[in-house]
PDB file of C-alpha atoms in Angstrom:
ATOM      1  CA  MET A 116      13.631 360.814 132.187  1.00 49.00           C
ATOM      2  CA  ILE A 117      14.256 357.193 131.130  1.00 50.00           C
ATOM      3  CA  ALA A 118      17.428 357.088 133.225  1.00 45.00           C
ATOM      4  CA  LEU A 119      15.433 358.265 136.263  1.00 43.00           C
ATOM      5  CA  LEU A 120      12.859 355.516 135.732  1.00 40.00           C
ATOM      6  CA  LEU A 121      15.606 352.905 135.439  1.00 43.00           C
ATOM      7  CA  VAL A 122      17.215 354.113 138.660  1.00 42.00           C
ATOM      8  CA  ALA A 123      13.835 354.049 140.428  1.00 44.00           C
ATOM      9  CA  ALA A 124      13.172 350.531 139.141  1.00 44.00           C
ATOM     10  CA  ASN A 125      16.585 349.340 140.331  1.00 47.00           C
ATOM     11  CA  ILE A 126      16.042 350.850 143.792  1.00 46.00           C
ATOM     12  CA  SER A 127      12.609 349.253 144.014  1.00 41.00           C
ATOM     13  CA  PHE A 128      13.976 345.856 142.973  1.00 43.00           C
ATOM     14  CA  ALA A 129      16.862 346.081 145.443  1.00 43.00           C
ATOM     15  CA  THR A 130      14.465 346.926 148.281  1.00 45.00           C
ATOM     16  CA  GLU A 131      12.198 343.971 147.481  1.00 52.00           C
ATOM     17  CA  SER A 132      15.073 341.504 147.307  1.00 74.00           C
ATOM     18  CA  GLU A 133      16.428 342.476 150.743  1.00 92.00           C
ATOM     19  CA  PRO A 134      15.227 339.993 153.386  1.00 96.00           C
ATOM     20  CA  LYS A 135      13.108 341.491 156.135  1.00 97.00           C
ATOM     21  CA  LYS A 136      14.828 341.330 159.532  1.00 98.00           C
ATOM     22  CA  ILE A 137      12.491 339.654 161.991  1.00 97.00           C
ATOM     23  CA  ASN A 138      12.307 338.446 165.567  1.00 97.00           C
ATOM     24  CA  LEU A 139      11.550 334.712 165.493  1.00 98.00           C
ATOM     25  CA  SER A 140       9.377 334.919 168.642  1.00 98.00           C
ATOM     26  CA  LYS A 141       7.264 337.702 167.140  1.00 97.00           C
ATOM     27  CA  LEU A 142       6.888 335.811 163.855  1.00 98.00           C
ATOM     28  CA  HIS A 143       5.623 332.778 165.781  1.00 98.00           C
ATOM     29  CA  GLN A 144       3.259 334.945 167.871  1.00 98.00           C
ATOM     30  CA  GLY A 145       1.754 336.364 164.671  1.00 97.00           C
ATOM     31  CA  TYR A 146       1.371 332.820 163.347  1.00 97.00           C
ATOM     32  CA  VAL A 147      -0.505 331.759 166.496  1.00 97.00           C
ATOM     33  CA  ARG A 148      -2.697 334.896 166.457  1.00 96.00           C
ATOM     34  CA  GLY A 149      -3.482 334.144 162.805  1.00 95.00           C
ATOM     35  CA  GLY A 150      -4.984 330.779 163.743  1.00 96.00           C
ATOM     36  CA  TYR A 151      -1.842 328.725 163.049  1.00 96.00           C
ATOM     37  CA  SER A 152      -1.761 329.711 159.394  1.00 96.00           C
ATOM     38  CA  THR A 153       1.077 331.460 157.585  1.00 96.00           C
ATOM     39  CA  MET A 154      -1.116 332.716 154.732  1.00 95.00           C
ATOM     40  CA  ASP A 155      -2.131 335.898 156.582  1.00 92.00           C
ATOM     41  CA  LEU A 156       1.382 336.743 157.746  1.00 97.00           C
ATOM     42  CA  PRO A 157       2.946 339.700 155.899  1.00 97.00           C
ATOM     43  CA  GLU A 158       6.125 337.593 155.758  1.00 97.00           C
ATOM     44  CA  PHE A 159       4.416 334.669 153.980  1.00 97.00           C
ATOM     45  CA  ASN A 160       6.363 333.539 150.907  1.00 97.00           C
ATOM     46  CA  LYS A 161       8.986 336.242 151.538  1.00 98.00           C
ATOM     47  CA  ARG A 162      12.642 336.147 152.589  1.00 98.00           C
ATOM     48  CA  VAL A 163      13.317 336.845 156.267  1.00 98.00           C
ATOM     49  CA  ALA A 164      16.581 337.205 158.196  1.00 98.00           C
ATOM     50  CA  PHE A 165      16.753 336.209 161.856  1.00 98.00           C
ATOM     51  CA  SER A 166      18.837 334.819 164.710  1.00 98.00           C
ATOM     52  CA  GLY A 167      17.940 331.627 166.517  1.00 97.00           C
ATOM     53  CA  VAL A 168      19.067 328.649 168.538  1.00 97.00           C
ATOM     54  CA  VAL A 169      18.898 324.988 167.545  1.00 96.00           C
ATOM     55  CA  ILE A 170      16.296 323.171 169.670  1.00 94.00           C
ATOM     56  CA  GLY A 171      16.440 319.797 167.905  1.00 84.00           C
ATOM     57  CA  GLY A 172      17.992 318.136 164.940  1.00 73.00           C
ATOM     58  CA  PRO A 173      19.526 318.025 162.555  1.00 78.00           C
ATOM     59  CA  THR A 174      17.417 315.394 160.837  1.00 73.00           C
ATOM     60  CA  LYS A 175      18.794 314.344 157.442  1.00 65.00           C
ATOM     61  CA  GLY A 176      16.768 313.095 154.495  1.00 54.00           C
ATOM     62  CA  PHE A 177      13.470 314.247 155.972  1.00 51.00           C
ATOM     63  CA  LYS A 178      11.024 313.845 153.058  1.00 50.00           C
ATOM     64  CA  ARG A 179       7.555 314.253 154.508  1.00 45.00           C
ATOM     65  CA  GLY A 180       5.508 317.245 155.592  1.00 49.00           C
ATOM     66  CA  PRO A 181       5.248 320.878 154.584  1.00 48.00           C
ATOM     67  CA  ASP A 182       8.800 321.739 155.598  1.00 44.00           C
ATOM     68  CA  SER A 183      10.588 319.000 153.711  1.00 46.00           C
ATOM     69  CA  ALA A 184      10.042 319.730 150.042  1.00 48.00           C
ATOM     70  CA  ASN A 185      13.790 319.603 149.451  1.00 47.00           C
ATOM     71  CA  GLY A 186      14.260 316.299 151.277  1.00 54.00           C
ATOM     72  CA  GLY A 187      17.236 317.859 153.031  1.00 68.00           C
ATOM     73  CA  THR A 188      18.392 318.558 156.544  1.00 80.00           C
ATOM     74  CA  LEU A 189      15.712 319.759 158.948  1.00 88.00           C
ATOM     75  CA  LEU A 190      16.413 321.859 162.064  1.00 93.00           C
ATOM     76  CA  LYS A 191      13.965 322.606 164.859  1.00 95.00           C
ATOM     77  CA  VAL A 192      14.710 326.119 166.085  1.00 97.00           C
ATOM     78  CA  GLY A 193      13.738 328.626 168.750  1.00 97.00           C
ATOM     79  CA  VAL A 194      15.294 331.494 170.659  1.00 97.00           C
ATOM     80  CA  ALA A 195      17.904 331.689 173.416  1.00 95.00           C
ATOM     81  CA  GLY A 196      16.545 331.054 176.890  1.00 94.00           C
ATOM     82  CA  SER A 197      13.583 328.961 175.729  1.00 94.00           C
ATOM     83  CA  GLU A 198      13.075 325.309 174.854  1.00 93.00           C
ATOM     84  CA  ASN A 199       9.999 326.071 172.711  1.00 96.00           C
ATOM     85  CA  GLU A 200      10.154 325.067 169.063  1.00 96.00           C
ATOM     86  CA  LEU A 201       9.095 328.100 167.050  1.00 98.00           C
ATOM     87  CA  ALA A 202      10.114 327.094 163.537  1.00 97.00           C
ATOM     88  CA  ARG A 203      11.569 324.331 161.379  1.00 95.00           C
ATOM     89  CA  MET A 204      14.212 325.083 158.797  1.00 95.00           C
ATOM     90  CA  VAL A 205      15.100 323.292 155.569  1.00 93.00           C
ATOM     91  CA  ALA A 206      18.290 324.227 153.690  1.00 92.00           C
ATOM     92  CA  ARG A 207      18.387 325.855 150.256  1.00 93.00           C
ATOM     93  CA  ASP A 208      21.076 323.544 148.888  1.00 92.00           C
ATOM     94  CA  ALA A 209      23.585 320.819 149.750  1.00 90.00           C
ATOM     95  CA  ALA A 210      26.207 323.283 151.016  1.00 93.00           C
ATOM     96  CA  ASN A 211      23.766 324.816 153.503  1.00 93.00           C
ATOM     97  CA  ALA A 212      22.437 321.377 154.449  1.00 90.00           C
ATOM     98  CA  GLU A 213      25.996 320.442 155.448  1.00 91.00           C
ATOM     99  CA  LYS A 214      26.317 323.605 157.551  1.00 94.00           C
ATOM    100  CA  MET A 215      22.969 322.895 159.210  1.00 93.00           C
ATOM    101  CA  ALA A 216      23.920 319.268 159.843  1.00 90.00           C
ATOM    102  CA  ALA A 217      26.998 320.464 161.752  1.00 93.00           C
ATOM    103  CA  LEU A 218      24.877 322.451 164.241  1.00 93.00           C
ATOM    104  CA  THR A 219      23.991 320.807 167.554  1.00 92.00           C
ATOM    105  CA  ALA A 220      21.268 321.546 170.111  1.00 93.00           C
ATOM    106  CA  GLY A 221      21.904 324.882 171.795  1.00 95.00           C
ATOM    107  CA  ALA A 222      23.989 326.291 168.930  1.00 95.00           C
ATOM    108  CA  ALA A 223      23.211 329.897 167.991  1.00 97.00           C
ATOM    109  CA  PHE A 224      23.012 330.874 164.317  1.00 97.00           C
ATOM    110  CA  LYS A 225      21.870 333.550 161.869  1.00 98.00           C
ATOM    111  CA  ALA A 226      19.940 332.603 158.752  1.00 98.00           C
ATOM    112  CA  THR A 227      17.853 333.863 155.852  1.00 98.00           C
ATOM    113  CA  CYS A 228      14.839 331.776 154.814  1.00 98.00           C
ATOM    114  CA  THR A 229      11.488 331.939 153.022  1.00 97.00           C
ATOM    115  CA  VAL A 230       8.354 331.626 155.163  1.00 98.00           C
ATOM    116  CA  ALA A 231       6.504 328.607 153.748  1.00 97.00           C
ATOM    117  CA  PHE A 232       2.843 327.583 153.845  1.00 96.00           C
ATOM    118  CA  ALA A 233       1.507 325.994 157.007  1.00 95.00           C
ATOM    119  CA  SER A 234      -1.910 325.458 158.518  1.00 94.00           C
ATOM    120  CA  GLY A 235      -2.349 323.831 161.894  1.00 95.00           C
ATOM    121  CA  ALA A 236       1.297 323.047 162.661  1.00 95.00           C
ATOM    122  CA  GLY A 237       2.748 324.179 165.984  1.00 95.00           C
ATOM    123  CA  TYR A 238       5.721 325.814 164.260  1.00 96.00           C
ATOM    124  CA  VAL A 239       6.444 328.137 161.338  1.00 97.00           C
ATOM    125  CA  PRO A 240       8.017 326.284 158.386  1.00 96.00           C
ATOM    126  CA  LEU A 241      11.038 328.018 156.883  1.00 97.00           C
ATOM    127  CA  GLN A 242      12.405 326.786 153.573  1.00 95.00           C
ATOM    128  CA  ASP A 243      15.198 327.703 151.207  1.00 95.00           C
ATOM    129  CA  CYS A 244      17.383 328.567 154.225  1.00 96.00           C
ATOM    130  CA  VAL A 245      20.904 329.942 154.010  1.00 97.00           C
ATOM    131  CA  LEU A 246      23.067 330.159 157.124  1.00 96.00           C
ATOM    132  CA  ASN A 247      24.908 333.469 157.456  1.00 93.00           C
TER     133      ASN A 247
END
């Protein structure tokens, strides 16, 4: 019985730690429908995995605003075929900041990030990002 509970707990933990695969456009649409607030998004404060395209950046040493808590590299991102900025990404660590800094406008990428708090911004802030 105890072994069964431990297995169930491990499965539950593994499921929660897996990032949710999302469509960046749909995440942004939900953000807009929610009144430009991330607090009501089911993805808020959770890990998400997605594909995107660099719209602008990288900006190094960005230390102001909701998406710059790490003071690292900032990327403005969207989806292929559109120039609209849907999100801003900040790297998890120095190694990922270097990878992000190497990306140029138009570059496609895959990443896993945490959806951060925002209210009133035109984009969804993504922090703790790791490029895949």
